[in-house]
Amino acid sequence: MKQFFKILFGSCLGTILALIIIILFFMSFGIGKSSKKAPKVQANSILHLKIEGEVTDRTYENPFSNYNAMGLFSVGPNTTGLFDILKALETAKADKNIKAILLEVDAMSIGFSSLNQLMKGIEDFKKSKKLVYLYSDMPTQKTFLLASVADKAVINPVASCEFDGLAFETMYYTGLFEKAGIEPLIFYAGEFKSATESYRLKQMSEPNRLQLTELLNDLYDSYLTNLSNKRKIDKATLKQLADNLSVTLAEDALKYGLIDALQYRDDFYNDIKKKMGYKPSEKVNLISYNQYHKINKVLESPTSDQQIAVVFAEGTILDGEQEQGSVGSITYLNLLTDIQDKVRDKKIKALVLRVNSPGGSAFASEQIWHKLLEIKKDIPIVVSFGDYAASGGYYISCASDKIFAEENTITGSIGAYSMLFNVEDLLNKKLGITTDEVKTNSYSDYISFTRDWSEKEKQTMQRSIDVLYTRFKKRVADCRKLDSTTVSNIAKGRVYSGVDAKAIGLVDAIGTLQDAVNEAKKIAKMENYTVKFYPEDKDPMDFILSSFMKNEDKEDNIMINKLSKTFPNIKEVYQLKDLESPQYRLPYSLNIKY
């Protein structure tokens, strides 16, 4: 009888799973079909760009965010893609049915170089003589900068404002480790490579303070210059407003000319209706960014058999296979191998690598660098830097023909480090846990977490980090055709702005992704070309299979929702497990307060 019930249960379970897969297949088919039907744009429409949350280079979408029945899928928050916004602006510029753009900006998380590109896109759109409106309930300093390129910028009358300059704060855990009985085992190369300072010091080292001060000053000067030019307010005046905390309320922002008006949302909408020629009883034709994004996808069609492949390398560089939003070594090696096959088939004539990464695994960076070097034998490779292209992000980039950076790109950080922990005192003295072992050789338990390390072991680990550092510098010297002494002087783990990186030879020019594409076309001597973006968007069925086979919520998404502003510090502690392997990573999580 028990066997009977086992068979019955197994059969029922198999049937249920089969039904679920069938249902998901038709859901996937329906989503795929609906995605190909572009909404129509009515006459006298306004493109509604609501920018909130994280702005990444590409839009990361989960097609099951509205389904997620029975918690079957790992559903993370969607992001807004910078280049998808720019494409929407470019299309809207020529769209006779789009008469204006409405930007709604709240809780926007965007890097300075991305913000500058967005502003340039809006200014280009304005050449069509169409209007740009901006509205915000929660204006930040970046909101004010974006507002400076709008024809009319309005904030809520009771909005709280922030205009107090830039700051960088980090937490130091050395005192905690001392109390807990944890000994950090830290190995690094490069005096400015400060990623480990939070675990070995109680305050910033002088080299780190120097590089952070210079970096913040560069970013802030660029910010003030842009805002001053756009708003016609003297830079000294803007700095004084920040120094005196003069702008904390909505009326302050209006008084000092940072915005154009104070209105509640409905009054603002009514003014737009009047300006656009709508009757009071009529509804404004608003087309959302998501709808317009679908139109762009449908309208995209190949114009040439010759392709320029644009590969987005965004997020931390990690070993193995990784999901979108990070650069997995296996994932990208497979991707680059596919591109290499298309190069041999004469389909791809040039490659543009878009890097927006703080770096990560030294091993993964080396593998990707090597594969790109192979591809470079057959086609030109041009690199475009986003907000970050540091450490491992720079490592994978140096094997290219030319590098473009934005003025505010954070790059450099040529160095290496590794970090482990000895928890013997925590286990023995705090928790009463002891360990014992047998071994065949003197160092069979090398890289132990439960005992003191000998000087021999420490020297051995430091030697491996020094080798990685030397290799990094050699890669840069060879690929960039720089003298080894020059590279040694500008390395040391130090970070630079895009402008400074150009001055010392780490990048070739200040420019955008489009500039990089144009350069790739020029080097490859192409007349006509089609830009193809990689990694390609996932088919909905891929989401079914990957989510069904790997049903686990991403830790980042859970922590973001629950921990909000404390997330960066918690995440930093959580990611300590990744630092056991050597890292080419930005010296810190650069969470600048703005």
mmCIF file of N, CA, C and O in Angstrom, residues 304-383:
data_model
loop_
_atom_site.group_PDB
_atom_site.id
_atom_site.type_symbol
_atom_site.label_atom_id
_atom_site.label_comp_id
_atom_site.label_asym_id
_atom_site.label_seq_id
_atom_site.Cartn_x
_atom_site.Cartn_y
_atom_site.Cartn_z
ATOM 1 N N SER A 304 22.484 46.812 -42.486
ATOM 2 C CA SER A 304 23.673 46.317 -43.165
ATOM 3 C C SER A 304 24.010 44.933 -42.636
ATOM 4 O O SER A 304 23.697 44.588 -41.492
ATOM 5 N N ASP A 305 24.650 44.131 -43.488
ATOM 6 C CA ASP A 305 25.103 42.814 -43.050
ATOM 7 C C ASP A 305 26.347 42.921 -42.180
ATOM 8 O O ASP A 305 26.696 41.985 -41.466
ATOM 9 N N GLN A 306 27.015 44.065 -42.244
ATOM 10 C CA GLN A 306 28.219 44.270 -41.446
ATOM 11 C C GLN A 306 27.842 44.822 -40.074
ATOM 12 O O GLN A 306 27.133 45.818 -39.971
ATOM 13 N N GLN A 307 28.331 44.165 -39.048
ATOM 14 C CA GLN A 307 27.959 44.530 -37.680
ATOM 15 C C GLN A 307 29.137 45.093 -36.905
ATOM 16 O O GLN A 307 30.284 44.689 -37.099
ATOM 17 N N ILE A 308 28.801 46.041 -36.025
ATOM 18 C CA ILE A 308 29.703 46.419 -34.940
ATOM 19 C C ILE A 308 29.069 45.860 -33.671
ATOM 20 O O ILE A 308 27.936 46.220 -33.324
ATOM 21 N N ALA A 309 29.755 44.958 -33.019
ATOM 22 C CA ALA A 309 29.240 44.357 -31.791
ATOM 23 C C ALA A 309 29.556 45.262 -30.611
ATOM 24 O O ALA A 309 30.718 45.610 -30.381
ATOM 25 N N VAL A 310 28.526 45.676 -29.889
ATOM 26 C CA VAL A 310 28.713 46.465 -28.664
ATOM 27 C C VAL A 310 28.445 45.544 -27.481
ATOM 28 O O VAL A 310 27.313 45.088 -27.281
ATOM 29 N N VAL A 311 29.487 45.241 -26.737
ATOM 30 C CA VAL A 311 29.390 44.326 -25.606
ATOM 31 C C VAL A 311 29.375 45.128 -24.310
ATOM 32 O O VAL A 311 30.318 45.878 -24.026
ATOM 33 N N PHE A 312 28.317 44.986 -23.521
ATOM 34 C CA PHE A 312 28.202 45.687 -22.242
ATOM 35 C C PHE A 312 28.806 44.811 -21.143
ATOM 36 O O PHE A 312 28.345 43.698 -20.893
ATOM 37 N N ALA A 313 29.856 45.313 -20.499
ATOM 38 C CA ALA A 313 30.456 44.650 -19.344
ATOM 39 C C ALA A 313 30.139 45.511 -18.129
ATOM 40 O O ALA A 313 30.872 46.439 -17.800
ATOM 41 N N GLU A 314 29.032 45.197 -17.481
ATOM 42 C CA GLU A 314 28.510 46.051 -16.412
ATOM 43 C C GLU A 314 28.388 45.262 -15.121
ATOM 44 O O GLU A 314 27.859 44.156 -15.102
ATOM 45 N N GLY A 315 28.887 45.837 -14.047
ATOM 46 C CA GLY A 315 28.801 45.189 -12.741
ATOM 47 C C GLY A 315 30.125 44.559 -12.325
ATOM 48 O O GLY A 315 31.139 44.635 -13.023
ATOM 49 N N THR A 316 30.113 43.911 -11.173
ATOM 50 C CA THR A 316 31.315 43.288 -10.620
ATOM 51 C C THR A 316 31.756 42.112 -11.484
ATOM 52 O O THR A 316 30.939 41.357 -11.990
ATOM 53 N N ILE A 317 33.061 41.965 -11.645
ATOM 54 C CA ILE A 317 33.627 40.846 -12.404
ATOM 55 C C ILE A 317 33.786 39.659 -11.456
ATOM 56 O O ILE A 317 34.492 39.737 -10.451
ATOM 57 N N LEU A 318 33.117 38.568 -11.793
ATOM 58 C CA LEU A 318 33.067 37.400 -10.919
ATOM 59 C C LEU A 318 33.468 36.139 -11.675
ATOM 60 O O LEU A 318 33.403 36.092 -12.907
ATOM 61 N N ASP A 319 33.857 35.121 -10.942
ATOM 62 C CA ASP A 319 34.168 33.832 -11.559
ATOM 63 C C ASP A 319 32.889 33.092 -11.915
ATOM 64 O O ASP A 319 31.852 33.257 -11.272
ATOM 65 N N GLY A 320 32.978 32.252 -12.954
ATOM 66 C CA GLY A 320 31.873 31.365 -13.283
ATOM 67 C C GLY A 320 30.768 32.007 -14.089
ATOM 68 O O GLY A 320 30.927 33.065 -14.697
ATOM 69 N N GLU A 321 29.607 31.348 -14.073
ATOM 70 C CA GLU A 321 28.434 31.852 -14.768
ATOM 71 C C GLU A 321 27.666 32.790 -13.838
ATOM 72 O O GLU A 321 27.465 32.478 -12.668
ATOM 73 N N GLN A 322 27.248 33.939 -14.371
ATOM 74 C CA GLN A 322 26.549 34.939 -13.565
ATOM 75 C C GLN A 322 25.361 35.478 -14.342
ATOM 76 O O GLN A 322 25.310 35.405 -15.564
ATOM 77 N N GLU A 323 24.403 36.037 -13.603
ATOM 78 C CA GLU A 323 23.220 36.618 -14.217
ATOM 79 C C GLU A 323 23.530 38.027 -14.720
ATOM 80 O O GLU A 323 24.600 38.579 -14.463
ATOM 81 N N GLN A 324 22.569 38.619 -15.423
ATOM 82 C CA GLN A 324 22.723 39.970 -15.944
ATOM 83 C C GLN A 324 22.965 40.948 -14.798
ATOM 84 O O GLN A 324 22.469 40.774 -13.695
ATOM 85 N N GLY A 325 23.754 41.970 -15.088
ATOM 86 C CA GLY A 325 24.103 42.942 -14.057
ATOM 87 C C GLY A 325 25.444 42.670 -13.421
ATOM 88 O O GLY A 325 25.896 43.434 -12.566
ATOM 89 N N SER A 326 26.111 41.574 -13.832
ATOM 90 C CA SER A 326 27.470 41.300 -13.390
ATOM 91 C C SER A 326 28.213 40.639 -14.544
ATOM 92 O O SER A 326 27.612 40.204 -15.522
ATOM 93 N N VAL A 327 29.533 40.576 -14.419
ATOM 94 C CA VAL A 327 30.365 40.053 -15.498
ATOM 95 C C VAL A 327 30.962 38.730 -15.050
ATOM 96 O O VAL A 327 31.986 38.695 -14.367
ATOM 97 N N GLY A 328 30.317 37.641 -15.410
ATOM 98 C CA GLY A 328 30.808 36.312 -15.060
ATOM 99 C C GLY A 328 31.829 35.839 -16.074
ATOM 100 O O GLY A 328 31.631 35.993 -17.278
ATOM 101 N N SER A 329 32.921 35.251 -15.604
ATOM 102 C CA SER A 329 33.991 34.835 -16.517
ATOM 103 C C SER A 329 33.486 33.824 -17.544
ATOM 104 O O SER A 329 33.711 33.987 -18.752
ATOM 105 N N ILE A 330 32.803 32.789 -17.104
ATOM 106 C CA ILE A 330 32.301 31.767 -18.037
ATOM 107 C C ILE A 330 31.244 32.367 -18.952
ATOM 108 O O ILE A 330 31.246 32.127 -20.171
ATOM 109 N N THR A 331 30.345 33.157 -18.385
ATOM 110 C CA THR A 331 29.279 33.781 -19.174
ATOM 111 C C THR A 331 29.869 34.620 -20.304
ATOM 112 O O THR A 331 29.437 34.533 -21.462
ATOM 113 N N TYR A 332 30.877 35.420 -19.986
ATOM 114 C CA TYR A 332 31.434 36.324 -20.994
ATOM 115 C C TYR A 332 32.411 35.617 -21.929
ATOM 116 O O TYR A 332 32.541 36.002 -23.091
ATOM 117 N N LEU A 333 33.079 34.577 -21.459
ATOM 118 C CA LEU A 333 33.922 33.808 -22.364
ATOM 119 C C LEU A 333 33.076 33.119 -23.425
ATOM 120 O O LEU A 333 33.443 33.076 -24.607
ATOM 121 N N ASN A 334 31.927 32.587 -23.016
ATOM 122 C CA ASN A 334 31.006 31.982 -23.977
ATOM 123 C C ASN A 334 30.487 33.024 -24.961
ATOM 124 O O ASN A 334 30.395 32.780 -26.168
ATOM 125 N N LEU A 335 30.137 34.196 -24.431
ATOM 126 C CA LEU A 335 29.641 35.277 -25.278
ATOM 127 C C LEU A 335 30.704 35.710 -26.287
ATOM 128 O O LEU A 335 30.427 35.849 -27.490
ATOM 129 N N LEU A 336 31.927 35.913 -25.816
ATOM 130 C CA LEU A 336 33.002 36.359 -26.699
ATOM 131 C C LEU A 336 33.398 35.281 -27.708
ATOM 132 O O LEU A 336 33.812 35.588 -28.829
ATOM 133 N N THR A 337 33.256 34.018 -27.317
ATOM 134 C CA THR A 337 33.512 32.927 -28.259
ATOM 135 C C THR A 337 32.490 32.946 -29.390
ATOM 136 O O THR A 337 32.833 32.744 -30.567
ATOM 137 N N ASP A 338 31.219 33.204 -29.050
ATOM 138 C CA ASP A 338 30.171 33.330 -30.077
ATOM 139 C C ASP A 338 30.479 34.494 -31.022
ATOM 140 O O ASP A 338 30.309 34.388 -32.242
ATOM 141 N N ILE A 339 30.925 35.602 -30.443
ATOM 142 C CA ILE A 339 31.299 36.757 -31.267
ATOM 143 C C ILE A 339 32.482 36.408 -32.165
ATOM 144 O O ILE A 339 32.520 36.778 -33.344
ATOM 145 N N GLN A 340 33.434 35.669 -31.614
ATOM 146 C CA GLN A 340 34.604 35.262 -32.393
ATOM 147 C C GLN A 340 34.189 34.413 -33.596
ATOM 148 O O GLN A 340 34.743 34.560 -34.697
ATOM 149 N N ASP A 341 33.210 33.547 -33.397
ATOM 150 C CA ASP A 341 32.706 32.725 -34.508
ATOM 151 C C ASP A 341 32.091 33.602 -35.595
ATOM 152 O O ASP A 341 32.274 33.356 -36.792
ATOM 153 N N LYS A 342 31.372 34.637 -35.172
ATOM 154 C CA LYS A 342 30.745 35.544 -36.146
ATOM 155 C C LYS A 342 31.793 36.408 -36.851
ATOM 156 O O LYS A 342 31.599 36.809 -37.994
ATOM 157 N N VAL A 343 32.878 36.688 -36.144
ATOM 158 C CA VAL A 343 33.991 37.407 -36.781
ATOM 159 C C VAL A 343 34.569 36.558 -37.905
ATOM 160 O O VAL A 343 34.835 37.048 -39.010
ATOM 161 N N ARG A 344 34.756 35.269 -37.642
ATOM 162 C CA ARG A 344 35.311 34.358 -38.655
ATOM 163 C C ARG A 344 34.361 34.182 -39.827
ATOM 164 O O ARG A 344 34.798 33.915 -40.947
ATOM 165 N N ASP A 345 33.050 34.335 -39.547
ATOM 166 C CA ASP A 345 32.054 34.248 -40.616
ATOM 167 C C ASP A 345 31.866 35.581 -41.332
ATOM 168 O O ASP A 345 30.954 35.727 -42.149
ATOM 169 N N LYS A 346 32.704 36.562 -40.979
ATOM 170 C CA LYS A 346 32.681 37.890 -41.606
ATOM 171 C C LYS A 346 31.412 38.686 -41.300
ATOM 172 O O LYS A 346 31.062 39.620 -42.022
ATOM 173 N N LYS A 347 30.725 38.334 -40.219
ATOM 174 C CA LYS A 347 29.501 39.050 -39.858
ATOM 175 C C LYS A 347 29.797 40.258 -38.970
ATOM 176 O O LYS A 347 29.127 41.280 -39.050
ATOM 177 N N ILE A 348 30.773 40.120 -38.091
ATOM 178 C CA ILE A 348 31.152 41.202 -37.177
ATOM 179 C C ILE A 348 32.503 41.749 -37.613
ATOM 180 O O ILE A 348 33.482 41.005 -37.733
ATOM 181 N N LYS A 349 32.553 43.068 -37.823
ATOM 182 C CA LYS A 349 33.760 43.713 -38.344
ATOM 183 C C LYS A 349 34.518 44.502 -37.276
ATOM 184 O O LYS A 349 35.668 44.870 -37.482
ATOM 185 N N ALA A 350 33.866 44.790 -36.157
ATOM 186 C CA ALA A 350 34.522 45.550 -35.084
ATOM 187 C C ALA A 350 33.780 45.292 -33.782
ATOM 188 O O ALA A 350 32.603 44.900 -33.783
ATOM 189 N N LEU A 351 34.476 45.510 -32.682
ATOM 190 C CA LEU A 351 33.871 45.287 -31.365
ATOM 191 C C LEU A 351 34.074 46.536 -30.507
ATOM 192 O O LEU A 351 35.184 47.074 -30.436
ATOM 193 N N VAL A 352 33.015 46.979 -29.882
ATOM 194 C CA VAL A 352 33.088 48.067 -28.907
ATOM 195 C C VAL A 352 32.730 47.489 -27.541
ATOM 196 O O VAL A 352 31.657 46.903 -27.373
ATOM 197 N N LEU A 353 33.637 47.612 -26.598
ATOM 198 C CA LEU A 353 33.411 47.115 -25.247
ATOM 199 C C LEU A 353 33.001 48.287 -24.358
ATOM 200 O O LEU A 353 33.768 49.226 -24.171
ATOM 201 N N ARG A 354 31.804 48.241 -23.844
ATOM 202 C CA ARG A 354 31.315 49.271 -22.924
ATOM 203 C C ARG A 354 31.518 48.769 -21.506
ATOM 204 O O ARG A 354 30.882 47.801 -21.073
ATOM 205 N N VAL A 355 32.407 49.413 -20.776
ATOM 206 C CA VAL A 355 32.763 48.963 -19.427
ATOM 207 C C VAL A 355 32.181 49.908 -18.387
ATOM 208 O O VAL A 355 32.423 51.113 -18.422
ATOM 209 N N ASN A 356 31.413 49.350 -17.483
ATOM 210 C CA ASN A 356 30.877 50.097 -16.350
ATOM 211 C C ASN A 356 31.011 49.183 -15.128
ATOM 212 O O ASN A 356 30.045 48.631 -14.633
ATOM 213 N N SER A 357 32.260 49.020 -14.682
ATOM 214 C CA SER A 357 32.558 48.011 -13.671
ATOM 215 C C SER A 357 33.646 48.481 -12.716
ATOM 216 O O SER A 357 34.635 49.089 -13.145
ATOM 217 N N PRO A 358 33.493 48.166 -11.415
ATOM 218 C CA PRO A 358 34.543 48.483 -10.442
ATOM 219 C C PRO A 358 35.595 47.393 -10.356
ATOM 220 O O PRO A 358 36.478 47.454 -9.510
ATOM 221 N N GLY A 359 35.493 46.377 -11.235
ATOM 222 C CA GLY A 359 36.453 45.284 -11.205
ATOM 223 C C GLY A 359 35.948 44.122 -10.376
ATOM 224 O O GLY A 359 34.756 43.975 -10.136
ATOM 225 N N GLY A 360 36.879 43.268 -9.940
ATOM 226 C CA GLY A 360 36.491 42.087 -9.176
ATOM 227 C C GLY A 360 37.570 41.024 -9.233
ATOM 228 O O GLY A 360 38.757 41.312 -9.031
ATOM 229 N N SER A 361 37.182 39.812 -9.559
ATOM 230 C CA SER A 361 38.084 38.665 -9.545
ATOM 231 C C SER A 361 39.274 38.862 -10.480
ATOM 232 O O SER A 361 39.109 39.161 -11.670
ATOM 233 N N ALA A 362 40.480 38.648 -9.952
ATOM 234 C CA ALA A 362 41.691 38.759 -10.767
ATOM 235 C C ALA A 362 41.723 37.649 -11.814
ATOM 236 O O ALA A 362 42.112 37.874 -12.970
ATOM 237 N N PHE A 363 41.327 36.452 -11.429
ATOM 238 C CA PHE A 363 41.328 35.326 -12.360
ATOM 239 C C PHE A 363 40.361 35.571 -13.512
ATOM 240 O O PHE A 363 40.707 35.400 -14.682
ATOM 241 N N ALA A 364 39.150 35.994 -13.198
ATOM 242 C CA ALA A 364 38.146 36.244 -14.238
ATOM 243 C C ALA A 364 38.588 37.367 -15.170
ATOM 244 O O ALA A 364 38.407 37.296 -16.390
ATOM 245 N N SER A 365 39.192 38.408 -14.603
ATOM 246 C CA SER A 365 39.664 39.536 -15.416
ATOM 247 C C SER A 365 40.709 39.083 -16.421
ATOM 248 O O SER A 365 40.692 39.487 -17.583
ATOM 249 N N GLU A 366 41.618 38.231 -15.980
ATOM 250 C CA GLU A 366 42.670 37.723 -16.865
ATOM 251 C C GLU A 366 42.077 36.909 -18.016
ATOM 252 O O GLU A 366 42.504 37.038 -19.168
ATOM 253 N N GLN A 367 41.077 36.066 -17.716
ATOM 254 C CA GLN A 367 40.485 35.216 -18.751
ATOM 255 C C GLN A 367 39.789 36.059 -19.811
ATOM 256 O O GLN A 367 39.915 35.793 -21.015
ATOM 257 N N ILE A 368 39.059 37.070 -19.379
ATOM 258 C CA ILE A 368 38.345 37.936 -20.323
ATOM 259 C C ILE A 368 39.345 38.755 -21.135
ATOM 260 O O ILE A 368 39.195 38.929 -22.354
ATOM 261 N N TRP A 369 40.386 39.276 -20.460
ATOM 262 C CA TRP A 369 41.438 40.030 -21.160
ATOM 263 C C TRP A 369 42.066 39.182 -22.262
ATOM 264 O O TRP A 369 42.263 39.643 -23.392
ATOM 265 N N HIS A 370 42.387 37.940 -21.956
ATOM 266 C CA HIS A 370 43.042 37.057 -22.919
ATOM 267 C C HIS A 370 42.147 36.797 -24.125
ATOM 268 O O HIS A 370 42.618 36.789 -25.277
ATOM 269 N N LYS A 371 40.860 36.566 -23.892
ATOM 270 C CA LYS A 371 39.928 36.314 -24.993
ATOM 271 C C LYS A 371 39.791 37.552 -25.886
ATOM 272 O O LYS A 371 39.757 37.444 -27.124
ATOM 273 N N LEU A 372 39.741 38.726 -25.283
ATOM 274 C CA LEU A 372 39.661 39.959 -26.074
ATOM 275 C C LEU A 372 40.928 40.165 -26.899
ATOM 276 O O LEU A 372 40.868 40.647 -28.038
ATOM 277 N N LEU A 373 42.067 39.797 -26.338
ATOM 278 C CA LEU A 373 43.324 39.923 -27.064
ATOM 279 C C LEU A 373 43.313 39.019 -28.301
ATOM 280 O O LEU A 373 43.831 39.391 -29.360
ATOM 281 N N GLU A 374 42.713 37.846 -28.182
ATOM 282 C CA GLU A 374 42.578 36.942 -29.328
ATOM 283 C C GLU A 374 41.703 37.565 -30.406
ATOM 284 O O GLU A 374 42.038 37.525 -31.596
ATOM 285 N N ILE A 375 40.580 38.138 -29.991
ATOM 286 C CA ILE A 375 39.646 38.739 -30.946
ATOM 287 C C ILE A 375 40.290 39.928 -31.648
ATOM 288 O O ILE A 375 40.069 40.174 -32.836
ATOM 289 N N LYS A 376 41.132 40.645 -30.920
ATOM 290 C CA LYS A 376 41.783 41.835 -31.473
ATOM 291 C C LYS A 376 42.706 41.494 -32.646
ATOM 292 O O LYS A 376 43.021 42.357 -33.478
ATOM 293 N N LYS A 377 43.134 40.245 -32.749
ATOM 294 C CA LYS A 377 43.972 39.831 -33.878
ATOM 295 C C LYS A 377 43.212 39.921 -35.202
ATOM 296 O O LYS A 377 43.822 40.049 -36.265
ATOM 297 N N ASP A 378 41.860 39.836 -35.120
ATOM 298 C CA ASP A 378 41.038 39.784 -36.330
ATOM 299 C C ASP A 378 40.246 41.060 -36.592
ATOM 300 O O ASP A 378 39.987 41.397 -37.747
ATOM 301 N N ILE A 379 39.834 41.745 -35.541
ATOM 302 C CA ILE A 379 39.035 42.965 -35.709
ATOM 303 C C ILE A 379 39.470 44.016 -34.697
ATOM 304 O O ILE A 379 40.027 43.669 -33.646
ATOM 305 N N PRO A 380 39.220 45.293 -34.995
ATOM 306 C CA PRO A 380 39.551 46.341 -34.008
ATOM 307 C C PRO A 380 38.629 46.290 -32.807
ATOM 308 O O PRO A 380 37.441 45.933 -32.925
ATOM 309 N N ILE A 381 39.176 46.634 -31.646
ATOM 310 C CA ILE A 381 38.390 46.727 -30.410
ATOM 311 C C ILE A 381 38.557 48.134 -29.852
ATOM 312 O O ILE A 381 39.683 48.601 -29.631
ATOM 313 N N VAL A 382 37.445 48.805 -29.623
ATOM 314 C CA VAL A 382 37.440 50.137 -29.022
ATOM 315 C C VAL A 382 36.640 50.054 -27.732
ATOM 316 O O VAL A 382 35.604 49.380 -27.672
ATOM 317 N N VAL A 383 37.106 50.738 -26.693
ATOM 318 C CA VAL A 383 36.463 50.668 -25.383
ATOM 319 C C VAL A 383 35.832 52.005 -25.028
ATOM 320 O O VAL A 383 36.398 53.071 -25.293
#
